[in-house]
CSV table of C-alpha atoms in Angstrom, one decimal:
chain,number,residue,atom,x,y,z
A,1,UNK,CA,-16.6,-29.6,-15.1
A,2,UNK,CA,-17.7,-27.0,-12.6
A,3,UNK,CA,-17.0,-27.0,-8.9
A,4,UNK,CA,-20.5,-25.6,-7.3
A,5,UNK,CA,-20.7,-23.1,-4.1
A,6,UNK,CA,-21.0,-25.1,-1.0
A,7,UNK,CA,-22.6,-24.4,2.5
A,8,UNK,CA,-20.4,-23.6,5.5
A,9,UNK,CA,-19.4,-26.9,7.0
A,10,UNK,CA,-19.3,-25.7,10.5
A,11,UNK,CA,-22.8,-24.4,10.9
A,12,UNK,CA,-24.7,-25.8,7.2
A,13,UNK,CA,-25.8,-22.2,6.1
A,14,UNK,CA,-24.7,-20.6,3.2
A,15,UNK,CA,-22.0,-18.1,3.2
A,16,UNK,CA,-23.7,-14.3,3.9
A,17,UNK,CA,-22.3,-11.0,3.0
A,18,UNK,CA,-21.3,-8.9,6.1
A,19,UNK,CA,-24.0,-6.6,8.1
A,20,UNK,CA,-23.9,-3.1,7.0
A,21,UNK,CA,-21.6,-1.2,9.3
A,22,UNK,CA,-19.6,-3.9,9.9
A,23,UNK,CA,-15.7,-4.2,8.9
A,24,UNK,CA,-15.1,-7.5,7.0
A,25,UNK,CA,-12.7,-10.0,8.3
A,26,UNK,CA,-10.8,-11.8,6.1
A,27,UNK,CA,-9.6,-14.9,6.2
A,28,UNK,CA,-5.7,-16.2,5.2
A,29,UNK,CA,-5.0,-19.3,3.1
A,30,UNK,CA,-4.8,-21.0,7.1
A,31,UNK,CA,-8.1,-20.1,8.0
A,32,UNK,CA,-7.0,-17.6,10.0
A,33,UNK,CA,-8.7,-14.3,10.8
A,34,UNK,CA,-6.2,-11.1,9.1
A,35,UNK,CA,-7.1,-7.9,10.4
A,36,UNK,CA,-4.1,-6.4,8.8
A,37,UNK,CA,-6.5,-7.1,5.8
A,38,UNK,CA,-9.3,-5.1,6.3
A,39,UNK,CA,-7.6,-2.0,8.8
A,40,UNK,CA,-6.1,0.9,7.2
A,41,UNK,CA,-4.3,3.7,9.0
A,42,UNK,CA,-6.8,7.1,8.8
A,43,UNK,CA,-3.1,9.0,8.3
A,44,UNK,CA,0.1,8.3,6.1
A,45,UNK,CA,2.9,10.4,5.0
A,46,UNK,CA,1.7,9.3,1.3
A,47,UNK,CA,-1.8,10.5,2.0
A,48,UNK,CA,-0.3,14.0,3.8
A,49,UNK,CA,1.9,14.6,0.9
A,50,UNK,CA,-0.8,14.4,-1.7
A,51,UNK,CA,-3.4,16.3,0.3
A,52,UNK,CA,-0.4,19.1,0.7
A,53,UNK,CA,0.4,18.9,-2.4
A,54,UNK,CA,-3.3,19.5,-4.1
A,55,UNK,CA,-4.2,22.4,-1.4
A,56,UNK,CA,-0.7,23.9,-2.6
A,57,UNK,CA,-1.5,23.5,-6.1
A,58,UNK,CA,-5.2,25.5,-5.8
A,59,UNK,CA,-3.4,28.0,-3.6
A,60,UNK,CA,-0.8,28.8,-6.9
A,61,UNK,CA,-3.5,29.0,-9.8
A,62,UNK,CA,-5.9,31.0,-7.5
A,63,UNK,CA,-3.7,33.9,-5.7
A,64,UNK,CA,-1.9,33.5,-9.0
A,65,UNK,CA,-5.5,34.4,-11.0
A,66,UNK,CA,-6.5,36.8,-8.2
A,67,UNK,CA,-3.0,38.7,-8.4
A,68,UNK,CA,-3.1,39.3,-12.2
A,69,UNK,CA,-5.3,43.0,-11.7
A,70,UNK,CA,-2.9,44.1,-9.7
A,71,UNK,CA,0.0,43.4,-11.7
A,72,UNK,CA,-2.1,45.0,-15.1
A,73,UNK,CA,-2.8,47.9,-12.4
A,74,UNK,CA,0.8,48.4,-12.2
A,75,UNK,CA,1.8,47.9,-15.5
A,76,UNK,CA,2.2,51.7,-16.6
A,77,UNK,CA,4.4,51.8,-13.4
A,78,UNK,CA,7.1,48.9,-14.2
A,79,UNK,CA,9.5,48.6,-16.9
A,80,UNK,CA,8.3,47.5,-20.1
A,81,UNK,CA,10.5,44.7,-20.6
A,82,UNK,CA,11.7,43.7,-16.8
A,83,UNK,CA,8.3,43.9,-15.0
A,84,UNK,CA,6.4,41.7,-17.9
A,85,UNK,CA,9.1,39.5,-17.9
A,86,UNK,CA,9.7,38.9,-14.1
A,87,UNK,CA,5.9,38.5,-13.3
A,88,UNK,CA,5.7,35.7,-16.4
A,89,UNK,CA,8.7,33.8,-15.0
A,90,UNK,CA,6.6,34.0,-11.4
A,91,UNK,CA,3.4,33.0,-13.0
A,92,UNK,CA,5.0,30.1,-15.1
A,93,UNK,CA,6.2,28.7,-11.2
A,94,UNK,CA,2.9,29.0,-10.3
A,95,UNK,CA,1.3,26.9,-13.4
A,96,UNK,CA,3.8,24.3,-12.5
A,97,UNK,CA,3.1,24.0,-8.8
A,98,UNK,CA,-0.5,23.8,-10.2
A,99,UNK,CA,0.3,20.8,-12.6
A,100,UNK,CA,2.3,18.8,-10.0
A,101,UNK,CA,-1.1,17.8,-8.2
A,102,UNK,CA,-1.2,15.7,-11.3
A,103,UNK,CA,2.3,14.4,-10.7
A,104,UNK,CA,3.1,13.9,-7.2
A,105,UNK,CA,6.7,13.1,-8.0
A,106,UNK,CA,7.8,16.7,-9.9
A,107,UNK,CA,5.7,18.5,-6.7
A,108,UNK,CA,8.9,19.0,-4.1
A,109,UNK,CA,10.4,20.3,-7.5
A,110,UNK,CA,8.2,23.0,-8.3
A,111,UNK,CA,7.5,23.9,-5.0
A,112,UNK,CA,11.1,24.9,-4.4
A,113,UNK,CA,11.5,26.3,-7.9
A,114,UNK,CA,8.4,28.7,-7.3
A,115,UNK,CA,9.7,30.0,-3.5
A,116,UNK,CA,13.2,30.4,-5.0
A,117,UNK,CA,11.5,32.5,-7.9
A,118,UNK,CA,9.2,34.5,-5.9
A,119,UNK,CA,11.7,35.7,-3.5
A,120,UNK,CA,14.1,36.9,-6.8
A,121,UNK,CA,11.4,38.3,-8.3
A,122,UNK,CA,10.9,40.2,-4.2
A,123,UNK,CA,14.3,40.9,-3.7
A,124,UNK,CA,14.8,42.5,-8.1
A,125,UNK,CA,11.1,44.2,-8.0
A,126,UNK,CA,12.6,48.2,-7.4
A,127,UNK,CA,15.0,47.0,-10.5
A,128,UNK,CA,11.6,46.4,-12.4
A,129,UNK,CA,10.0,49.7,-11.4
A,130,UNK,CA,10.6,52.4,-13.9
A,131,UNK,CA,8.0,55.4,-11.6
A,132,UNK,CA,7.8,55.0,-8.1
A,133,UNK,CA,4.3,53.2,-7.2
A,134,UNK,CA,1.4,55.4,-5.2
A,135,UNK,CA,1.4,54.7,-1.5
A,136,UNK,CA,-2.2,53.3,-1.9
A,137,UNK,CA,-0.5,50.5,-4.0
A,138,UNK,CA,1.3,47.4,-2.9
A,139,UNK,CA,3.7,45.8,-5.0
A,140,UNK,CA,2.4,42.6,-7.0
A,141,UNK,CA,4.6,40.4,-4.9
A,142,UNK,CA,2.7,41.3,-2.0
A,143,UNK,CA,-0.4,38.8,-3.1
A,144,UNK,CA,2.3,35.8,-3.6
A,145,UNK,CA,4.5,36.4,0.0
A,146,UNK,CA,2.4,33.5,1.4
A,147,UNK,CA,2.4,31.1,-1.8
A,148,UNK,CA,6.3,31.7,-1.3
A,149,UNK,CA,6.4,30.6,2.2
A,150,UNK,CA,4.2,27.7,2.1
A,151,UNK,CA,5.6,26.6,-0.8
A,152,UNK,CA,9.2,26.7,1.0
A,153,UNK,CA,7.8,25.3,4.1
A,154,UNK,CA,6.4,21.9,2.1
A,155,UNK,CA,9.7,21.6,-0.5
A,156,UNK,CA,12.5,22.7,2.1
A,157,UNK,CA,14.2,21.4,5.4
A,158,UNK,CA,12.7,23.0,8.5
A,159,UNK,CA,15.3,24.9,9.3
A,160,UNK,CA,15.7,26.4,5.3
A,161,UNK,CA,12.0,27.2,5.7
A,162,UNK,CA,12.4,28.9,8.7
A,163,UNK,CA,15.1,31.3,7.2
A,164,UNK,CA,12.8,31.9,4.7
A,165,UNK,CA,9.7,32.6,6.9
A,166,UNK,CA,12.1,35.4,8.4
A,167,UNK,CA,13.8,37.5,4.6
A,168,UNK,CA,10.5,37.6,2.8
A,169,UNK,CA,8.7,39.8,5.5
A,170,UNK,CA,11.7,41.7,6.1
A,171,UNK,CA,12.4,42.0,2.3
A,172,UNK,CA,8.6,43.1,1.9
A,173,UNK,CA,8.9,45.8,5.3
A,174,UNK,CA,12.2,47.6,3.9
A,175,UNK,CA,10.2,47.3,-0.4
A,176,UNK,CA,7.5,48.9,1.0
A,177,UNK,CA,9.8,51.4,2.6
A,178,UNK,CA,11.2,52.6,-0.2
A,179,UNK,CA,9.6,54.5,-3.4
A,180,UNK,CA,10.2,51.5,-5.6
A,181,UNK,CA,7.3,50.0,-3.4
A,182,UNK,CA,5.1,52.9,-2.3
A,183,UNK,CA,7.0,54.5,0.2
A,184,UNK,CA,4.1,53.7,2.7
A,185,UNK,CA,5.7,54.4,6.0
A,186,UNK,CA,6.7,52.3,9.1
A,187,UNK,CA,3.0,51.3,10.2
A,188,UNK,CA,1.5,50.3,7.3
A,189,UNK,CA,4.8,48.6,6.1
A,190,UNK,CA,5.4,46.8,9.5
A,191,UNK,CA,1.7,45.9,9.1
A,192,UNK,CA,2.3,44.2,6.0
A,193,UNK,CA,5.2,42.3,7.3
A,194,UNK,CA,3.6,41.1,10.6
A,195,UNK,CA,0.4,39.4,8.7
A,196,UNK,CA,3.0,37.8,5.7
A,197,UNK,CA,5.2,37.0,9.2
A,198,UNK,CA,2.5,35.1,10.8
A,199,UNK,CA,0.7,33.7,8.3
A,200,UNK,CA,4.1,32.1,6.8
A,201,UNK,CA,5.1,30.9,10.5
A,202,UNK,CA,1.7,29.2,11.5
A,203,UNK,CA,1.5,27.3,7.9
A,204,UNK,CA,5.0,26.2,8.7
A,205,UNK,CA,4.5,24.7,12.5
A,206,UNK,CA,1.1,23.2,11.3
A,207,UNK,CA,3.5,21.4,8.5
A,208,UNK,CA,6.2,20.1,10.6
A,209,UNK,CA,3.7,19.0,13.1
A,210,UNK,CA,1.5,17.0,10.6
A,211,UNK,CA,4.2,15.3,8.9
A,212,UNK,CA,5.5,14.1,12.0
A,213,UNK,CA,2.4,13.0,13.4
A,214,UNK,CA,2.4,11.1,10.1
A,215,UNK,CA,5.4,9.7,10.3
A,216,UNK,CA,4.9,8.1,13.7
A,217,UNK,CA,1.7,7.2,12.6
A,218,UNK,CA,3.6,5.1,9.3
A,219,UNK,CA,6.5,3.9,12.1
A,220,UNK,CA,3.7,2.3,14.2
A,221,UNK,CA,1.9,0.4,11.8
A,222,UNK,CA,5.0,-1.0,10.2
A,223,UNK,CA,6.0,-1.8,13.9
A,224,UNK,CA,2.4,-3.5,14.6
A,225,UNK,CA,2.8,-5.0,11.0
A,226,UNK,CA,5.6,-6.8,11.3
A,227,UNK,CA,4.9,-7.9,14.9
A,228,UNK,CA,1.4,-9.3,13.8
A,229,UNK,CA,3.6,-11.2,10.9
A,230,UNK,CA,5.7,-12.5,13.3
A,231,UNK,CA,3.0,-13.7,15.8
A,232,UNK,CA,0.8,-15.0,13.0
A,233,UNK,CA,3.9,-17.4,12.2
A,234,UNK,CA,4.5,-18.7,15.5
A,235,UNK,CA,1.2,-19.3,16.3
A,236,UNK,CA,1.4,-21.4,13.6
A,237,UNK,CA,4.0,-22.9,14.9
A,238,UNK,CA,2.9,-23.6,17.9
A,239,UNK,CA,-1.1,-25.1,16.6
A,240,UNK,CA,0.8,-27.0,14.8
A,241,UNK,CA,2.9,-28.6,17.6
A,242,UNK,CA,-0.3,-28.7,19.8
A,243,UNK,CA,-1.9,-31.2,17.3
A,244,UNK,CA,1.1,-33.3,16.4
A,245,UNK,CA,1.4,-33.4,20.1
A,246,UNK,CA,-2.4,-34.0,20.4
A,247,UNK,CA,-2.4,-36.7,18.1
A,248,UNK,CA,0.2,-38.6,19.8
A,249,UNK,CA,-1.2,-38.3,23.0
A,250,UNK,CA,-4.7,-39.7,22.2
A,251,UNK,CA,-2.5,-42.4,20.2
A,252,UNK,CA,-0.7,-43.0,24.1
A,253,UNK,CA,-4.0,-42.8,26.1
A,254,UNK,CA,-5.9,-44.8,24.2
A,255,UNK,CA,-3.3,-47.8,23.2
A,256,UNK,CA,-2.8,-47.4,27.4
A,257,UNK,CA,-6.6,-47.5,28.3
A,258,UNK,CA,-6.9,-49.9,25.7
A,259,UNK,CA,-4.5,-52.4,27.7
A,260,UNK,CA,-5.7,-51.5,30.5
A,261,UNK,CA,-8.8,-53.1,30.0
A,262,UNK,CA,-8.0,-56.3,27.5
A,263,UNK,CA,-9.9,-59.4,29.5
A,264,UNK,CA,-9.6,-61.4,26.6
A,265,UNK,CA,-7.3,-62.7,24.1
A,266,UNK,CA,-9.0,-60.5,21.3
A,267,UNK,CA,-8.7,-57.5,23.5
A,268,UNK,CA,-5.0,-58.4,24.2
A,269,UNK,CA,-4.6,-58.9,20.9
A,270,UNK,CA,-6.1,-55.8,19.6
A,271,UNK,CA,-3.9,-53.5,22.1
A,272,UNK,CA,-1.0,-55.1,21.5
A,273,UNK,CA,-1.7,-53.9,17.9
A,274,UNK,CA,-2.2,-50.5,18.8
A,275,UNK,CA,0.6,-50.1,21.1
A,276,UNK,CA,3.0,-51.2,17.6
A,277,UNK,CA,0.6,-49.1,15.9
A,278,UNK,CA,1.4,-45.9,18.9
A,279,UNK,CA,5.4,-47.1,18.8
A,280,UNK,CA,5.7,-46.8,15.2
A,281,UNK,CA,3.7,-43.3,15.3
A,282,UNK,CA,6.1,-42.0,18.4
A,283,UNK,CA,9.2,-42.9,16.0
A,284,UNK,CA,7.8,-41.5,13.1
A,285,UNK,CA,6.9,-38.3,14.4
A,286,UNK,CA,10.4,-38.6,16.4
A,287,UNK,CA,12.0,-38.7,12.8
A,288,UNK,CA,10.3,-36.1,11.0
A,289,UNK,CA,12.4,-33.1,10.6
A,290,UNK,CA,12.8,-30.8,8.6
A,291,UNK,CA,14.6,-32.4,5.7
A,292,UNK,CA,12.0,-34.9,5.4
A,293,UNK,CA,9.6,-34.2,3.1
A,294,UNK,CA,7.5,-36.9,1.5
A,295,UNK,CA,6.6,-37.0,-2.4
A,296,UNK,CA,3.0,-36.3,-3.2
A,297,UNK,CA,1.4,-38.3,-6.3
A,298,UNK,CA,0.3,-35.7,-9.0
A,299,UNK,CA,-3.1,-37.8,-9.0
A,300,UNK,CA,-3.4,-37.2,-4.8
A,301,UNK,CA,-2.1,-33.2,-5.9
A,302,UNK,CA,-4.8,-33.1,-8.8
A,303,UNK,CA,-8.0,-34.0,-6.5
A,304,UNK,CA,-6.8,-31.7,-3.6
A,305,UNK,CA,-6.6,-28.6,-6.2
A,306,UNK,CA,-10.8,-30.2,-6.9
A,307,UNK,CA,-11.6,-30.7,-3.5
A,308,UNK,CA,-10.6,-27.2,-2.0
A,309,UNK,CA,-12.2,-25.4,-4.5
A,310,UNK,CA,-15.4,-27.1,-3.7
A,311,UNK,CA,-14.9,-25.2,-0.2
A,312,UNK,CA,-15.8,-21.7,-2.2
A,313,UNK,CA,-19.0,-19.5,-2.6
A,314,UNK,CA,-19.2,-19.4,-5.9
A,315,UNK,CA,-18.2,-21.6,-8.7
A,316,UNK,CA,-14.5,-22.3,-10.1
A,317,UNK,CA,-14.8,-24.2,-13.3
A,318,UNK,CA,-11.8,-26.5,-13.8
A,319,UNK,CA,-11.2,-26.3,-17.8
A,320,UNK,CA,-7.6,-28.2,-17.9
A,321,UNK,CA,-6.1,-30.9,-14.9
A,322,UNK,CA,-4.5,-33.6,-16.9
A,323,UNK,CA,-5.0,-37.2,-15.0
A,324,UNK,CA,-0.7,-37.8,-14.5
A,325,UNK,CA,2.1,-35.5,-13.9
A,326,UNK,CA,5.1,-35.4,-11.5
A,327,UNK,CA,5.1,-36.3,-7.8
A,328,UNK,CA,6.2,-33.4,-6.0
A,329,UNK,CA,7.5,-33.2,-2.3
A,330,UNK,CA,4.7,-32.6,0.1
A,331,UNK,CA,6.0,-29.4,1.4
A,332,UNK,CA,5.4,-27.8,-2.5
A,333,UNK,CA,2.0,-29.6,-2.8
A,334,UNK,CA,0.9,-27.7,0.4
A,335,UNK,CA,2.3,-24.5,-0.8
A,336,UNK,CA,0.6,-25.1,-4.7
A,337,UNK,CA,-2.6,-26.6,-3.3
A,338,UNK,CA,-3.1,-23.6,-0.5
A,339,UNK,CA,-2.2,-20.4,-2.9
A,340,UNK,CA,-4.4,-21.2,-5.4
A,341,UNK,CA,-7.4,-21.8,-2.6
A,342,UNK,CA,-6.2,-18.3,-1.5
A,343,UNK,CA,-6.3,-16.9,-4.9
A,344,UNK,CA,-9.7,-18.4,-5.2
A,345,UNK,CA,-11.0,-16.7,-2.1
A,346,UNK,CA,-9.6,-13.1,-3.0
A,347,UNK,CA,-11.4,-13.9,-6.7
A,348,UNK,CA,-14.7,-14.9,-5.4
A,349,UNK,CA,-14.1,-11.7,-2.4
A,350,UNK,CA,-13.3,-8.9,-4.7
A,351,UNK,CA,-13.8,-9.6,-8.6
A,352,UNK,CA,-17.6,-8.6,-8.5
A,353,UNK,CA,-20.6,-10.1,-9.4
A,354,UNK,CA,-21.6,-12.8,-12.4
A,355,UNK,CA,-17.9,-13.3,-12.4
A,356,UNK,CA,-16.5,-16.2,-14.6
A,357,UNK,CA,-13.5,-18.0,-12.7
A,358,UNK,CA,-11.5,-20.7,-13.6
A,359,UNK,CA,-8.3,-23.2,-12.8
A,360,UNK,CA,-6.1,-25.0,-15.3
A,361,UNK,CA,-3.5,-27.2,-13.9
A,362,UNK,CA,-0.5,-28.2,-16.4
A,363,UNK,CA,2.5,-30.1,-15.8
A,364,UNK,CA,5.5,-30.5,-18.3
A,365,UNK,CA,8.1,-32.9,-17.3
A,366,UNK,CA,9.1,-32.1,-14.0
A,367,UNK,CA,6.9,-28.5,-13.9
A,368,UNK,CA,3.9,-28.1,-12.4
A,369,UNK,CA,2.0,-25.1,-13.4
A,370,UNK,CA,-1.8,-23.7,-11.5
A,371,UNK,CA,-3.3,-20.5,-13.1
A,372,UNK,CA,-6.2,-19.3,-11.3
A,373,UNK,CA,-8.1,-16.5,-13.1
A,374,UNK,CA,-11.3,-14.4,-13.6
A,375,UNK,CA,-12.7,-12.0,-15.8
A,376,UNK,CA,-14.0,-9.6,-12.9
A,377,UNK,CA,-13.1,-5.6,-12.4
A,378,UNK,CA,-9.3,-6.4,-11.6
A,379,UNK,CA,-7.0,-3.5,-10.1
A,380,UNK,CA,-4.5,-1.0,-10.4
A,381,UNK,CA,-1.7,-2.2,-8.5
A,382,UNK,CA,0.1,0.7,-7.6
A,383,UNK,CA,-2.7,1.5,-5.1
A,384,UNK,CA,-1.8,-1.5,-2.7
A,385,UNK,CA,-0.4,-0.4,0.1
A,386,UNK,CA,2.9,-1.4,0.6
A,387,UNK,CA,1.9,-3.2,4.2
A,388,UNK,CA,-1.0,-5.2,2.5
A,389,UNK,CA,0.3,-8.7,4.0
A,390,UNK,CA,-2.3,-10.8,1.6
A,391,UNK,CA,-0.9,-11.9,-1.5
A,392,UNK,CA,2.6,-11.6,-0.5
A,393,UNK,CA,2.3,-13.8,2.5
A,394,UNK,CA,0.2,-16.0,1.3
A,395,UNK,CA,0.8,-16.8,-1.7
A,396,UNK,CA,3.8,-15.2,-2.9
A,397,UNK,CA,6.1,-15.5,-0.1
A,398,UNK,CA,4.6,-19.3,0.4
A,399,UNK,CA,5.7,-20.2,-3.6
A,400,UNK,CA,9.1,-18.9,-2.8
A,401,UNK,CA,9.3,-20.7,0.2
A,402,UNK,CA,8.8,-23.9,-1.2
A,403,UNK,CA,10.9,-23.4,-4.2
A,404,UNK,CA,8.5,-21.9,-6.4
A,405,UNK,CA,7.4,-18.5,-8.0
A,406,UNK,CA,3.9,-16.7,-8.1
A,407,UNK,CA,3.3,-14.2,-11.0
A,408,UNK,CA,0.2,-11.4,-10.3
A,409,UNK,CA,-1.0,-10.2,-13.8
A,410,UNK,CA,-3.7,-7.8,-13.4
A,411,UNK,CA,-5.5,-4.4,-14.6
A,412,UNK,CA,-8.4,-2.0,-13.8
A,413,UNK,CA,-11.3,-3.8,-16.0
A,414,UNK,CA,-9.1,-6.9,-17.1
A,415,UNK,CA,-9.3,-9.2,-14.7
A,416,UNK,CA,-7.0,-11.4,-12.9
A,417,UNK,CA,-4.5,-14.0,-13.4
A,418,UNK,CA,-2.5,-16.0,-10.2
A,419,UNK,CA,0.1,-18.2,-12.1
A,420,UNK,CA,2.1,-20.8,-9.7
A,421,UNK,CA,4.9,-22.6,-10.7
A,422,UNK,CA,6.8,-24.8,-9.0
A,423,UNK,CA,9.8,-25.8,-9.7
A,424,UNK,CA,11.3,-22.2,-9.9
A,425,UNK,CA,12.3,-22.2,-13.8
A,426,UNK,CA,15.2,-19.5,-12.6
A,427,UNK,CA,15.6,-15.8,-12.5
A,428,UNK,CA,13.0,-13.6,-13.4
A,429,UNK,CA,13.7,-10.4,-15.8
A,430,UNK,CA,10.7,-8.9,-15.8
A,431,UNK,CA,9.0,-8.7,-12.5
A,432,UNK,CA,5.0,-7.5,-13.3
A,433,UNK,CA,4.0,-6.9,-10.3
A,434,UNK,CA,4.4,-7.3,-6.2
A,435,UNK,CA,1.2,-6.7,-4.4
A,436,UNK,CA,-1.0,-7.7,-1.9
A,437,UNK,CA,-4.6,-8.3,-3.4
A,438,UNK,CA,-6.1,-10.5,-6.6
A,439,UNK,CA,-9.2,-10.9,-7.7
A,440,UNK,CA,-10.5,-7.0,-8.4
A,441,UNK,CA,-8.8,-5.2,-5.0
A,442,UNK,CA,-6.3,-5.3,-2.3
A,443,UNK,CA,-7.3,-8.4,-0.1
């Protein structure tokens, strides 16, 4: 059978996509507005890193690329197994720092291996030289002196890149001094080493100053992350208490009002009734802690899983819910019964369009098993964010809660699968995935 979209209940008008220009809200497996959902931080120390790293990587190849005249310039100049041989060990550093845009782990790596090569290569070029260069001539290095810095200002400590900043210019001021590098005098070579100097020393303040912009920036939003967590779960708390409370005081009033106005046997009758009726409530709720917890018949459990999916804007078709099954406590029903609804919503939010969706329920002896899947666009998920509160709160962290496990199995163009079961069958050895989003993207 197939559950059909339905209407919002509230206001009787189908379920609308948000204006244009508008940032969509939304909404947990309580009903409850997430913004943590739908609000990203502009900066992260993840995104800084990669933007440092790509910029770092076009810098190599293309100071590398533009440097390769001079070096063939200088050719007839070095020694004709030294100078080849230094300036391919240089230009080797530089193709790695190039191919670590591709591989964001290996970049820190290369960068240090390609400011701890150039500055060898600085420091050994008169050993390379076999005829002193013309004065019109800067040494090869020259072109790389601020590929070296950066590169130490991104892959070492602040105050390593500092040090750094301070021996390349004066290694390049006393190279260009001598007749290995031109013997250009004090002006021009002091020239030289100012603009390496400054350029080196600007790149490395605008680094330090980023990253730790960045890194407040990642430090606050865990901060407001974990307070919103908190907050979210005792407001629930308290709602909660306010309508148990609610309850029993319209139970009181009216059992009181009721009384209060009984002119006739009936009536006297009838409140008498209702004030057993508002006793036995008052003990109930007196007695309900928290290690009561009420089975659930797997019939009652089977047409809640129907009924909520009903709730949807777009149609779940239920290919497998066997009539009998287990009873299960209450407190796993809930948790069962409201992750798959929240699966259902991320589905019907983010798989796409002319999606198929459906729910099988299963139950073998005392396990219960939901899986709640699609055959939208799916996701990578190594591109959650690590504070996505979704999935994990919702469903995952609810299923462990209650003495179950939730298992995410997704990929780009292959869909989604949300499988609950509860009782936990034991220790999982191979975890797929943890993230914060089904159904095509990070809820």
């Amino acid at each position: 059978m197939t559950v059909d979209a339905a209407t919002d209940a509230g206001s009787g008008a189908a379920r609308r996509p948000p204006s244009p220009g508008t940032v969509p809200s939304v909404v947990d497996g309580a009903g409850m507005l997430d913004p943590s959902r739908s609000v990203r931080a502009s900066i992260t120390q993840a995104s800084l890193e990669r933007a440092f790293t790509i910029l770092m990587a076009i810098a190599a190849v293309g100071f590398g690329a533009a440097n390769t005249t001079s070096f063939f310039r200088q050719l007839p100049f070095l020694d004709p197994f030294w100078g080849p041989a230094t300036a391919s060990v240089v230009a080797l550093s530089l193709l790695a720092v190039g191919a670590s845009a591709a591989l964001q782990r290996c970049a820190q790596a290369a960068q240090a291996a390609c400011a701890l090569l150039f500055l060898v290569a600085l420091v050994t070029f008169p050993l390379t030289v076999r005829d002193a260069l013309p004065p019109a001539q800067s040494p090869w290095p020259w072109w790389l002196c601020n590929v070296g810095t950066i590169a130490a200002s991104l892959s070492f400590a602040s105050w390593r890149a500092a040090v750094y900043n301070v021996i390349v210019p004066v290694v390049f001021v006393l190279l260009r001094l001598s007749p290995a590098g031109g013997s250009a005098g004090i002006v021009r070579a002091f020239q030289d080493g100012a603009y390496t100097a400054t350029l080196g020393i600007a790149a490395l303040v605008l680094i330090v100053v980023l990253r730790r912009a960045a890194a407040a920036v990642d430090a606050a939003q865990a901060t407001a992350v974990r307070r919103y967590a908190r907050a979210m779960r005792e407001h629930a708390t308290e709602v909660e208490r306010v309508q148990v409370d609610a309850i029993v005081h319209d139970s009181v009033l009216t059992t009181l009002l009721s009384a209060a106005r009984a002119d006739t046997v009936e009536a006297r009758t009838l409140a008498a009734r209702m004030a057993r009726n508002a006793v036995d409530h008052l003990a109930a709720a007196a007695a309900d802690g928290p290690g009561r917890d009420p089975l659930v018949p797997f019939p009652a459990f089977r047409q809640r899983i129907v009924d909520s999916l009903t709730t949807l804007a777009a149609p779940v078709e239920v290919r497998s819910c066997p009539a009998e099954g287990p009873a299960m406590p209450s407190s796993a029903a809930d948790a069962l019964a409201s992750a798959t609804l929240q699966a259902a919503v991320n589905s019907v939010q983010h798989a796409g369009s002319d999606v198929t969706r459906w729910v099988t329920v299963e139950s073998d002896g005392p396990t219960v098993r939901v899986e709640l899947a699609d055959d939208g666009v799916g996701f990578d998920p190594g591109t959650v964010p690590s504070e996505r509160l979704g999935v994990r709160r919702s469903i995952l962290e609810r299923m462990a809660a209650a003495g179950g496990v939730a298992d995410v199995v997704t990929a780009p163009g292959a869909g989604t699968r949300v499988v609950l079961s509860w009782p936990d069958p034991g220790p999982v050895t191979d975890v797929r995935i943890d993230v914060d989003a089904v159904g095509g993207g990070p809820a």
